[in-house]
Short mmCIF file of C-alpha atoms and ligand atoms in Angstrom, two decimals:
data_model
loop_
_atom_site.label_atom_id
_atom_site.label_comp_id
_atom_site.label_asym_id
_atom_site.label_seq_id
_atom_site.Cartn_x
_atom_site.Cartn_y
_atom_site.Cartn_z
CA UNK A 22 108.59 94.01 81.45
CA UNK A 23 107.61 95.40 84.82
CA UNK A 24 104.69 93.66 86.50
CA UNK A 25 102.81 96.15 88.65
CA UNK A 26 101.12 94.73 91.71
CA UNK A 27 98.62 96.94 93.41
CA UNK A 28 99.10 97.65 97.10
CA UNK A 29 96.47 96.59 99.61
CA UNK A 30 95.07 100.09 99.62
CA UNK A 31 94.16 99.74 95.94
CA UNK A 32 90.66 98.68 97.00
CA UNK A 33 87.21 100.12 96.53
CA UNK A 34 86.07 102.13 99.52
CA UNK A 35 83.61 99.41 100.46
CA UNK A 36 86.56 97.11 101.03
CA UNK A 37 88.72 99.63 102.85
CA UNK A 38 87.99 98.26 106.33
CA UNK A 39 90.24 95.27 106.47
CA UNK A 40 89.00 91.89 107.54
CA UNK A 41 91.66 91.58 110.22
CA UNK A 42 90.32 94.67 111.98
CA UNK A 43 86.80 93.30 111.90
CA UNK A 44 88.01 89.95 113.15
CA UNK A 45 90.02 91.55 115.97
CA UNK A 46 87.11 93.75 116.90
CA UNK A 47 84.60 90.92 116.80
CA UNK A 48 86.82 88.76 119.00
CA UNK A 49 87.21 91.55 121.54
CA UNK A 50 83.55 92.55 121.51
CA UNK A 51 82.38 88.96 121.79
CA UNK A 52 84.67 88.18 124.69
CA UNK A 53 84.72 91.39 126.67
CA UNK A 54 81.62 93.46 125.96
CA UNK A 55 81.55 96.76 124.05
CA UNK A 56 83.53 99.96 124.17
CA UNK A 57 86.92 101.42 124.98
CA UNK A 58 87.01 99.92 128.46
CA UNK A 59 86.69 96.50 126.90
CA UNK A 60 89.53 97.29 124.54
CA UNK A 61 91.74 98.44 127.38
CA UNK A 62 91.04 95.20 129.22
CA UNK A 63 91.57 92.97 126.19
CA UNK A 64 94.11 90.21 126.82
CA UNK A 65 97.55 90.67 125.29
CA UNK A 66 97.70 89.03 121.88
CA UNK A 67 100.63 88.12 119.70
CA UNK A 68 102.41 91.20 118.39
CA UNK A 69 106.00 89.99 118.29
CA UNK A 70 108.36 90.38 121.26
CA UNK A 71 107.80 93.38 123.51
CA UNK A 72 110.75 95.77 123.02
CA UNK A 73 112.66 97.08 126.07
CA UNK A 74 111.71 100.34 127.75
CA UNK A 75 113.07 103.38 125.95
CA UNK A 76 116.50 103.98 127.54
CA UNK A 77 116.64 107.80 127.44
CA UNK A 78 114.44 110.49 129.02
CA UNK A 79 111.80 111.70 126.53
CA UNK A 80 109.34 114.07 128.22
CA UNK A 81 105.88 114.49 126.75
CA UNK A 82 105.67 118.03 125.38
CA UNK A 83 102.52 120.04 126.21
CA UNK A 84 101.90 120.88 122.55
CA UNK A 85 101.42 117.22 121.62
CA UNK A 86 100.12 115.72 124.84
CA UNK A 87 96.64 115.01 123.49
CA UNK A 88 95.60 114.07 119.96
CA UNK A 89 91.90 114.63 120.69
CA UNK A 90 91.23 110.89 120.55
CA UNK A 91 92.36 108.00 122.74
CA UNK A 92 95.71 106.43 122.06
CA UNK A 93 95.36 103.28 119.94
CA UNK A 94 96.19 100.25 122.11
CA UNK A 95 99.74 99.07 121.48
CA UNK A 96 98.74 95.50 120.65
CA UNK A 97 96.31 96.71 117.98
CA UNK A 98 98.91 98.97 116.41
CA UNK A 99 101.66 96.35 116.58
CA UNK A 100 99.48 93.79 114.78
CA UNK A 101 98.44 96.07 111.95
CA UNK A 102 101.28 97.56 109.94
CA UNK A 103 102.27 98.47 106.43
CA UNK A 104 105.86 97.36 105.98
CA UNK A 105 106.03 95.86 102.51
CA UNK A 106 109.64 94.78 103.01
CA UNK A 107 108.18 92.05 105.22
CA UNK A 108 105.03 91.25 103.24
CA UNK A 109 102.22 92.99 101.39
CA UNK A 110 99.71 92.43 104.19
CA UNK A 111 99.24 93.83 107.68
CA UNK A 112 100.41 90.99 109.96
CA UNK A 113 104.15 91.45 109.43
CA UNK A 114 105.09 91.46 113.13
CA UNK A 115 106.68 87.99 112.98
CA UNK A 116 108.55 88.47 109.71
CA UNK A 117 109.82 91.90 110.81
CA UNK A 118 111.68 90.36 113.76
CA UNK A 119 114.37 89.36 111.21
CA UNK A 120 115.36 93.02 110.96
CA UNK A 121 118.80 93.57 112.54
CA UNK A 122 118.89 96.99 114.15
CA UNK A 123 122.15 96.81 116.15
CA UNK A 124 124.79 99.31 115.08
CA UNK A 125 122.36 101.04 112.68
CA UNK A 126 123.73 104.04 110.84
CA UNK A 127 122.24 106.70 108.60
CA UNK A 128 124.28 107.99 105.68
CA UNK A 129 123.94 111.74 105.09
CA UNK A 130 125.08 112.56 101.57
CA UNK A 131 124.42 114.48 98.36
CA UNK A 132 124.54 118.27 98.56
CA UNK A 133 126.10 118.49 102.04
CA UNK A 134 129.31 120.07 103.32
CA UNK A 135 130.74 116.63 103.91
CA UNK A 136 129.23 113.17 103.49
CA UNK A 137 129.06 111.23 106.71
CA UNK A 138 127.53 108.26 108.49
CA UNK A 139 125.91 108.81 111.82
CA UNK A 140 125.15 106.04 114.31
CA UNK A 141 121.62 106.12 115.66
CA UNK A 142 122.95 105.36 119.17
CA UNK A 143 125.14 108.49 118.99
CA UNK A 144 122.30 110.54 117.59
CA UNK A 145 120.10 109.67 120.56
CA UNK A 146 122.47 111.34 122.98
CA UNK A 147 122.92 114.41 120.73
CA UNK A 148 119.33 115.48 120.05
CA UNK A 149 116.49 116.61 122.35
CA UNK A 150 114.11 113.66 122.63
CA UNK A 151 110.42 114.04 123.40
CA UNK A 152 107.17 112.11 123.32
CA UNK A 153 104.39 113.29 120.99
CA UNK A 154 100.90 111.85 120.83
CA UNK A 155 100.00 112.18 117.16
CA UNK A 156 97.28 111.17 114.73
CA UNK A 157 98.47 108.87 111.95
CA UNK A 158 96.20 108.73 108.85
CA UNK A 159 96.79 106.15 106.15
CA UNK A 160 95.72 106.72 102.55
CA UNK A 161 93.70 103.48 102.99
CA UNK A 162 91.26 105.50 105.15
CA UNK A 163 92.17 104.11 108.56
CA UNK A 164 93.86 106.01 111.37
CA UNK A 165 95.53 105.53 114.73
CA UNK A 166 96.80 107.69 117.56
CA UNK A 167 100.36 106.85 118.56
CA UNK A 168 102.57 108.08 121.43
CA UNK A 169 105.78 108.33 119.42
CA UNK A 170 109.20 109.09 120.93
CA UNK A 171 111.58 111.00 118.72
CA UNK A 172 113.11 114.30 117.75
CA UNK A 173 112.58 116.97 115.14
CA UNK A 174 113.92 116.11 111.70
CA UNK A 175 115.48 119.60 111.64
CA UNK A 176 118.04 118.38 114.21
CA UNK A 177 119.23 115.72 111.77
CA UNK A 178 119.27 118.24 108.91
CA UNK A 179 121.49 120.45 111.08
CA UNK A 180 123.89 117.50 111.57
CA UNK A 181 124.02 117.05 107.78
CA UNK A 182 124.90 120.70 107.02
CA UNK A 183 123.22 120.84 103.57
CA UNK A 184 124.40 123.27 100.91
CA UNK A 185 122.08 126.09 99.85
CA UNK A 186 121.56 124.31 96.50
CA UNK A 187 119.75 121.42 98.28
CA UNK A 188 115.99 121.64 97.68
CA UNK A 189 114.75 118.20 98.77
CA UNK A 190 115.54 115.32 101.10
CA UNK A 191 115.49 111.90 99.47
CA UNK A 192 115.15 109.23 102.17
CA UNK A 193 115.82 105.55 101.67
CA UNK A 194 115.04 102.37 103.60
CA UNK A 195 117.55 99.49 103.90
CA UNK A 196 117.88 96.94 101.08
CA UNK A 197 118.42 93.37 102.26
CA UNK A 198 116.28 90.69 100.62
CA UNK A 199 118.02 88.04 102.75
CA UNK A 200 116.18 89.33 105.85
CA UNK A 201 113.29 91.22 104.24
CA UNK A 202 111.35 88.60 102.30
CA UNK A 203 109.14 91.19 100.64
CA UNK A 204 112.18 92.60 98.87
CA UNK A 205 112.35 89.36 96.88
CA UNK A 206 109.18 90.55 95.14
CA UNK A 207 111.01 91.99 92.17
CA UNK A 208 108.06 93.95 90.80
CA UNK A 209 108.41 96.52 93.57
CA UNK A 210 111.02 99.27 93.04
CA UNK A 211 113.15 98.55 96.13
CA UNK A 212 114.47 100.12 98.21
CA UNK A 213 111.54 102.13 99.59
CA UNK A 214 112.14 105.82 98.88
CA UNK A 215 110.33 108.89 100.09
CA UNK A 216 111.02 112.60 99.88
CA UNK A 217 110.10 116.01 101.17
CA UNK A 218 111.20 119.58 100.63
CA UNK A 219 113.83 121.31 102.73
CA UNK A 220 111.07 123.63 104.02
CA UNK A 221 108.88 120.68 105.04
CA UNK A 222 111.86 119.06 106.77
CA UNK A 223 112.49 122.29 108.70
CA UNK A 224 108.91 122.36 110.00
CA UNK A 225 108.77 121.40 113.69
CA UNK A 226 106.06 118.80 112.94
CA UNK A 227 108.47 116.67 110.88
CA UNK A 228 109.45 114.07 113.43
CA UNK A 229 112.06 111.29 113.41
CA UNK A 230 110.69 108.41 115.49
CA UNK A 231 112.88 106.12 117.60
CA UNK A 232 110.38 104.77 120.10
CA UNK A 233 106.67 104.32 120.82
CA UNK A 234 104.50 103.46 123.83
CA UNK A 235 107.46 104.22 126.13
CA UNK A 236 109.59 101.54 124.48
CA UNK A 237 112.25 101.14 121.86
CA UNK A 238 110.50 101.01 118.49
CA UNK A 239 108.82 97.71 117.59
CA UNK A 240 110.56 96.32 114.52
CA UNK A 241 107.30 96.35 112.57
CA UNK A 242 106.96 100.12 113.27
CA UNK A 243 110.17 100.72 111.27
CA UNK A 244 112.95 100.25 113.82
CA UNK A 245 115.29 101.66 114.72
CA UNK A 246 114.38 105.00 113.14
CA UNK A 247 111.53 106.15 110.91
CA UNK A 248 109.83 109.36 109.90
CA UNK A 249 106.38 110.57 110.92
CA UNK A 250 104.70 113.41 109.01
CA UNK A 251 101.31 113.62 110.71
CA UNK A 252 99.71 115.96 108.15
CA UNK A 253 100.42 113.65 105.22
CA UNK A 254 99.12 110.22 104.26
CA UNK A 255 101.06 107.52 106.09
CA UNK A 256 103.01 106.26 103.08
CA UNK A 257 105.16 109.42 103.27
CA UNK A 258 106.38 108.31 106.72
CA UNK A 259 109.24 106.09 105.61
CA UNK A 260 110.45 103.33 107.95
CA UNK A 261 113.91 102.01 108.88
CA UNK A 262 115.78 104.88 107.24
CA UNK A 263 119.39 104.21 106.20
CA UNK A 264 120.17 107.12 103.91
CA UNK A 265 119.17 110.75 103.58
CA UNK A 266 120.43 112.43 100.42
CA UNK A 267 120.14 116.18 99.93
CA UNK A 268 119.25 116.79 96.30
CA UNK A 269 118.19 119.47 93.85
CA UNK A 270 115.61 117.42 91.92
CA UNK A 271 112.32 116.29 93.42
CA UNK A 272 112.75 112.61 94.32
CA UNK A 273 110.39 109.98 92.94
CA UNK A 274 108.97 107.91 95.75
CA UNK A 275 108.32 104.16 95.88
CA UNK A 276 104.56 104.42 95.43
CA UNK A 277 104.79 107.25 92.94
CA UNK A 278 106.98 105.07 90.75
CA UNK A 279 104.41 102.28 90.95
CA UNK A 280 101.25 104.34 90.48
CA UNK A 281 101.91 108.03 89.93
CA UNK A 282 98.27 108.83 89.20
CA UNK A 283 97.29 107.73 92.70
CA UNK A 284 100.26 108.45 94.97
CA UNK A 285 101.99 111.77 94.46
CA UNK A 286 104.88 113.62 96.00
CA UNK A 287 102.87 115.92 98.30
CA UNK A 288 100.14 113.60 99.62
CA UNK A 289 98.71 116.08 102.13
CA UNK A 290 95.56 114.82 103.85
CA UNK A 291 92.39 116.36 102.38
CA UNK A 292 88.91 114.91 102.93
CA UNK A 293 87.57 116.67 99.84
CA UNK A 294 89.96 115.17 97.33
CA UNK A 295 89.11 111.54 96.77
CA UNK A 296 91.65 108.91 95.95
CA UNK A 297 90.89 107.95 92.32
CA UNK A 298 89.14 104.81 93.59
CA UNK A 299 87.68 105.72 96.99
CA UNK A 300 86.63 108.65 99.16
CA UNK A 301 88.94 110.24 101.72
CA UNK A 302 86.05 111.99 103.53
CA UNK A 303 86.10 109.70 106.57
CA UNK A 304 88.43 107.30 108.32
CA UNK A 305 88.13 104.19 110.46
CA UNK A 306 89.74 104.85 113.85
CA UNK A 307 91.37 101.48 114.49
CA UNK A 308 90.46 99.82 117.73
CA UNK A 309 87.33 101.92 118.34
CA UNK A 310 84.87 100.68 115.71
CA UNK A 311 84.22 104.32 114.83
CA UNK A 312 84.39 106.08 111.50
CA UNK A 313 85.01 109.82 111.85
CA UNK A 314 85.31 112.73 109.41
CA UNK A 315 88.84 113.24 108.10
CA UNK A 316 90.33 116.68 108.72
CA UNK A 317 92.26 118.87 106.30
CA UNK A 318 95.99 118.31 106.89
CA UNK A 319 94.83 115.66 109.37
CA UNK A 320 94.01 118.54 111.73
CA UNK A 321 97.55 120.02 111.69
CA UNK A 322 96.82 122.88 109.27
CA UNK A 323 97.76 125.60 111.79
CA UNK A 324 101.31 124.26 111.78
CA UNK A 325 101.77 123.45 108.09
CA UNK A 326 99.21 125.10 105.77
CA UNK A 327 101.57 128.04 105.12
CA UNK A 328 104.03 125.65 103.47
CA UNK A 329 101.61 125.25 100.55
CA UNK A 330 100.43 128.85 100.09
CA UNK A 331 100.18 129.77 96.41
CA UNK A 332 100.63 126.21 95.17
CA UNK A 333 97.26 125.93 93.40
CA UNK A 334 99.10 124.94 90.20
CA UNK A 335 99.89 121.59 91.81
CA UNK A 336 96.14 120.84 91.69
CA UNK A 337 95.02 117.49 93.08
CA UNK A 338 98.62 116.36 93.36
CA UNK A 339 99.00 118.44 96.49
CA UNK A 340 96.47 116.12 98.08
CA UNK A 341 97.29 112.61 96.91
N1 LIG B 401 108.16 102.49 104.94
C1 LIG B 401 108.72 101.39 104.39
N2 LIG B 401 110.05 101.32 104.33
N3 LIG B 401 107.98 100.38 103.87
C2 LIG B 401 106.60 100.43 103.86
O1 LIG B 401 105.96 99.49 103.37
N4 LIG B 401 104.61 101.72 104.46
C3 LIG B 401 104.10 103.08 104.57
C4 LIG B 401 104.80 103.86 105.70
N5 LIG B 401 106.24 103.66 105.61
C5 LIG B 401 105.97 101.58 104.44
C6 LIG B 401 106.80 102.58 105.00
C7 LIG B 401 102.66 103.13 104.80
S1 LIG B 401 101.70 102.80 103.46
C8 LIG B 401 102.12 103.48 106.00
S2 LIG B 401 100.47 103.73 106.19
C9 LIG B 401 102.96 103.61 107.20
O2 LIG B 401 104.34 103.37 106.95
C10 LIG B 401 102.48 102.60 108.22
O3 LIG B 401 103.10 102.80 109.45
P1 LIG B 401 102.66 101.88 110.68
O4 LIG B 401 102.82 100.45 110.26
O5 LIG B 401 103.55 102.27 111.81
O6 LIG B 401 101.21 102.22 110.96
#
């Protein structure tokens, strides 16, 4: 029998602001006074080793230079992560250091002209890299602003040369319980899987991330390569990707397999469609102490709303 454990976000809304954030905030406010200036001046706290500077040029594009909110301080982001492979809590920065990223490859297979493995190091010299400052909204009703470094997913799709019969991308994270302690928790359907349509993958907003804050990606952010889909709830943005399969059938994702009624395939951000157990109307902006209204498609509707035209039949599933 399968034992289903609920993720941390399976909480009532009243509990959606995690204790660790309050504790961090209280410590900062008590020691330094109030406000963003205080945050900026906060002493460095443990967040795992600081990764090296990003080794390739990655200019900040005008279109994504400003997310309309201040960038979340690196040490707040790096101490507050969802990476269940390393524990079903937020402080995974120590455990995630076990991740071995050297020589990382991604397998491109399924409905492609020819299956192949591509080394991330080779990829980085083959694709146009850029920095994008993007909002990142978790289904748990918190958000951050992150200066990601990466490239458009469409560049990787072009490398894969999918056949016209391919309708979806099925993306997979590594499987290695010897380094990822969380993967010894047998009740989760490892490895982590996520998916999106070929049309979504072709959208310029679909971004493969290989760095952040001017550095190589912190391991806890999903090194050495993860996805970021800023208009969808964060669980769609799969970390530490090892395989992308081009398939005809809609893939079933990790969270969908665990709790399909709550975590669907589309998971587009919508403040008007509540999670079955809490509201999505507002979000806690981590590191600021502010709760702000959530925006439809996380504010990226101009770029992506057309992808979902005429899909009313999907009902609430389009939004959770
Ligand atoms: N990818 C993998 N492989 N494992 C995970 O546990 N968590 C998801 C997503 N990608 C997760 C994952 C969730 S729930 C969120 S909100 C984001 O990663 C968190 O990304 P962050 O830690 O960089 O904020």
